[in-house]
Coordinates of C-alpha atoms in Angstrom, one line a residue:
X1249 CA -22.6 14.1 -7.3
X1250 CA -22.6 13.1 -11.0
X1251 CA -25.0 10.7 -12.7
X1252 CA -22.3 8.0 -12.3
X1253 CA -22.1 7.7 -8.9
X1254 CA -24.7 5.7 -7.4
X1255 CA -25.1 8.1 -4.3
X1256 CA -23.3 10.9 -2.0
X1257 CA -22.7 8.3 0.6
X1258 CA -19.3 8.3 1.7
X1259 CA -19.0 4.8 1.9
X1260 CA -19.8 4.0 -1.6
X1261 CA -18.1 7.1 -2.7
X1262 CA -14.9 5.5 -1.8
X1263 CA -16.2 2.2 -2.8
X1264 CA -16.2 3.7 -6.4
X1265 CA -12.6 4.5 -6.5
X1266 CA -11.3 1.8 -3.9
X1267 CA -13.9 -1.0 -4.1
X1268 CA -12.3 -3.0 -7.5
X1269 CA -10.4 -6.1 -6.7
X1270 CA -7.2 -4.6 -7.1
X1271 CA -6.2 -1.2 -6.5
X1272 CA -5.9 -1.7 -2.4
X1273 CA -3.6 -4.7 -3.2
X1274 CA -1.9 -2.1 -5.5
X1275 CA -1.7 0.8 -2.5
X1276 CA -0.6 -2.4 0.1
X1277 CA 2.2 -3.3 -2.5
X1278 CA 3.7 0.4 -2.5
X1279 CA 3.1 1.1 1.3
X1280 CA 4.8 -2.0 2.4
X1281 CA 6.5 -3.8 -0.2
X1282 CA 8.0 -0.2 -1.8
X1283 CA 7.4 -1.2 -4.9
X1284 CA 7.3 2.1 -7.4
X1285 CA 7.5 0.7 -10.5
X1286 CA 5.2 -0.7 -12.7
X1287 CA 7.0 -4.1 -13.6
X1288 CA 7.7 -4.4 -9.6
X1289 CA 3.8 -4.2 -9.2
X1290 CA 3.3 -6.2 -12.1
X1291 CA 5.7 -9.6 -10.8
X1292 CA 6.4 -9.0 -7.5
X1293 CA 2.9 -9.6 -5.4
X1294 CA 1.6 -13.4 -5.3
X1295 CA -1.8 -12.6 -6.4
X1296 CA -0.9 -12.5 -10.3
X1297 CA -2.7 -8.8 -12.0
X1298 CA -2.7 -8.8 -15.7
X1299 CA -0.5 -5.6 -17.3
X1300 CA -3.9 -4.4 -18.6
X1301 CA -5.7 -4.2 -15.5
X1302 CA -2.8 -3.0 -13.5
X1303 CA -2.3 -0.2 -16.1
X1304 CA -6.3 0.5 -15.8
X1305 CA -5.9 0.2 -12.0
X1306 CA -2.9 2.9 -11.7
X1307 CA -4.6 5.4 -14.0
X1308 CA -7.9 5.2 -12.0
X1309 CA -5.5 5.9 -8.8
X1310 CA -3.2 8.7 -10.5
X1311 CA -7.0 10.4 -11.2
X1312 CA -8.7 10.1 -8.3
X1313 CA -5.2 11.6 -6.9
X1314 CA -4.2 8.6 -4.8
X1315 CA -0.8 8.2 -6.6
X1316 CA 1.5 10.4 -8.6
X1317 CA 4.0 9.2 -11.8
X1318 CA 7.3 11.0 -12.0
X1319 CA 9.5 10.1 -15.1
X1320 CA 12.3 7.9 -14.1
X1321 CA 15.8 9.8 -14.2
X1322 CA 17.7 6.8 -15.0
X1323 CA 15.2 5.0 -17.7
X1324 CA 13.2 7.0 -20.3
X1325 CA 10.5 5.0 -20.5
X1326 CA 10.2 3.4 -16.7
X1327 CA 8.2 5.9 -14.3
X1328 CA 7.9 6.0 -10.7
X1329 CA 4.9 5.8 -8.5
X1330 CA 4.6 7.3 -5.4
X1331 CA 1.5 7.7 -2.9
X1332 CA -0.2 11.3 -2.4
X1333 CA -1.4 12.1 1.2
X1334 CA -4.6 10.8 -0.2
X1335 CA -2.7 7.5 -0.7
X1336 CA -0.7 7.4 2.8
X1337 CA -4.1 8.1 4.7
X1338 CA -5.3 4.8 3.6
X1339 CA -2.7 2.8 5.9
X1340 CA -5.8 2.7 8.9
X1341 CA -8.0 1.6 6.5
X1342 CA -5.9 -1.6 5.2
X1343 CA -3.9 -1.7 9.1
X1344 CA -8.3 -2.1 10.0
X1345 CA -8.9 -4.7 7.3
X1346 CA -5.5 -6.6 7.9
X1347 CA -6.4 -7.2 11.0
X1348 CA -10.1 -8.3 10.7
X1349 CA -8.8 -10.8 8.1
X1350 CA -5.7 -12.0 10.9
X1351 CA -8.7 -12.1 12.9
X1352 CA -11.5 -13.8 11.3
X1353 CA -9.3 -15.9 7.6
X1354 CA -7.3 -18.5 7.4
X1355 CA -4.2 -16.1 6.9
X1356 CA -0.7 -17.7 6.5
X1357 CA 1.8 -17.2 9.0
X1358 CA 4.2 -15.3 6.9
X1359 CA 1.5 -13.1 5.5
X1360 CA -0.6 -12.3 8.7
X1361 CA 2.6 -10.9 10.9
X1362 CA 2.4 -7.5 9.5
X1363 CA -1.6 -7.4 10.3
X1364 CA -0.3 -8.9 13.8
X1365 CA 2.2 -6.3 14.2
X1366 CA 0.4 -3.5 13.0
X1367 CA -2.9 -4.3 14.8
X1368 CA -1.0 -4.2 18.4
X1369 CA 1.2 -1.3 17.2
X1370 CA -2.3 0.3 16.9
X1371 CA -2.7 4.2 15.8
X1372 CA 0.7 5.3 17.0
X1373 CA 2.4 2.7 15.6
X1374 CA 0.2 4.0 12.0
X1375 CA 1.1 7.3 12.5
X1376 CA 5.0 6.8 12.3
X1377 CA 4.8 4.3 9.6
X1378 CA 2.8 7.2 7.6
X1379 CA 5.4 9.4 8.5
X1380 CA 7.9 7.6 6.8
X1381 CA 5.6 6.7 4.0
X1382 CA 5.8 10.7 3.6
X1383 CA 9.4 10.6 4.0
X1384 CA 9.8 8.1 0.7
X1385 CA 6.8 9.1 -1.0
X1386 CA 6.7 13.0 -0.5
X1387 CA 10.2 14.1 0.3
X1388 CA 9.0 15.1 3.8
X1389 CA 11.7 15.4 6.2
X1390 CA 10.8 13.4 9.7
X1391 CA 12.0 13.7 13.0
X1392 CA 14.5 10.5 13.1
X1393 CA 14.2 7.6 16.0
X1394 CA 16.1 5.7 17.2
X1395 CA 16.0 2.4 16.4
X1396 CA 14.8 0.8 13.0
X1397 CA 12.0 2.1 11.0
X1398 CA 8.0 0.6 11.7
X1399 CA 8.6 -0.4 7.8
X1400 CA 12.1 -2.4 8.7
X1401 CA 10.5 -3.8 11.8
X1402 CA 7.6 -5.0 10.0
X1403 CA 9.6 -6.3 7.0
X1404 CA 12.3 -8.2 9.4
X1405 CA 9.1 -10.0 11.4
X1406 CA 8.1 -11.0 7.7
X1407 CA 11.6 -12.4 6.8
X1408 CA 12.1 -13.7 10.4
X1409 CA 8.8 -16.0 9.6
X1410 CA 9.8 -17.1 6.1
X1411 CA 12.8 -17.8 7.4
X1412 CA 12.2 -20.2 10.1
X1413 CA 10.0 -22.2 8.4

């Protein structure tokens, strides 16, 4: 434990690296929004980071080992973010608080069917999405299903919602 840590509880351990405002929005925005880069995370979720902060929150996460950045082949000066195993082992965690918040918050409709979906999908359901969440974010190969991915299913309930408003 260093003198910056307020104790060797595991709890506020993880509070110290997770426990900000932002990076878990950050992690949620890569695991099921696939967003890698950091102009996608900067104008592509609705709850408005500043560049400064984001930047602040990704280096925090690329030390603590929750993310890696690669160089971008096709942009010198874009990079791509992808989740460790560290990162992917978080989807419980936010499936968990997703679905207190369906639970207990006024959630919208549109934004509350993944926490739907995921909370009745339950640990298997977690399980395969990490697996594919290893697939695009490690380069592990998966044993294919049949059928579409948890991460189409859950983004065609999304659109199916918007859409039929």
């Amino acid at each position: 434990m260093t003198d910056a840590q307020r104790s060797g509880c595991p709890i506020n351990l993880s509070l110290e690296v997770l426990g900000d405002k932002w990076s878990l929005l950050i992690i949620r925005d890569m695991m099921f929004g696939n967003r890698r880069h950091f102009r996608e995370l900067l104008t592509k979720s609705e709850e408005g980071i500043s560049s400064n902060i984001l930047a602040d929150r990704l280096k925090t996460l690329l030390e603590q080992g929750i993310i890696t950045r690669e160089d971008d082949p096709t942009h010198k000066q874009k990079g791509i973010y992808s989740l460790t195993e560290q990162g992917i082992e978080l989807l419980p965690v936010l499936a968990q608080m997703a679905a207190w918040g369906y639970k207990y918050l006024p959630v919208t409709e549109e934004l509350g069917i993944r926490a739907r979906l995921l909370s009745e999908g339950g640990p298997k359901m977690w399980a395969e999405f990490m697996d594919e969440l290893r697939e695009n974010h490690l380069g592990a190969k998966r044993r294919r299903r049949s059928g579409p991915s948890v991460g189409e299913r859950l983004q065609a309930a999304y659109e199916s919602v918007v859409n039929g408003r």
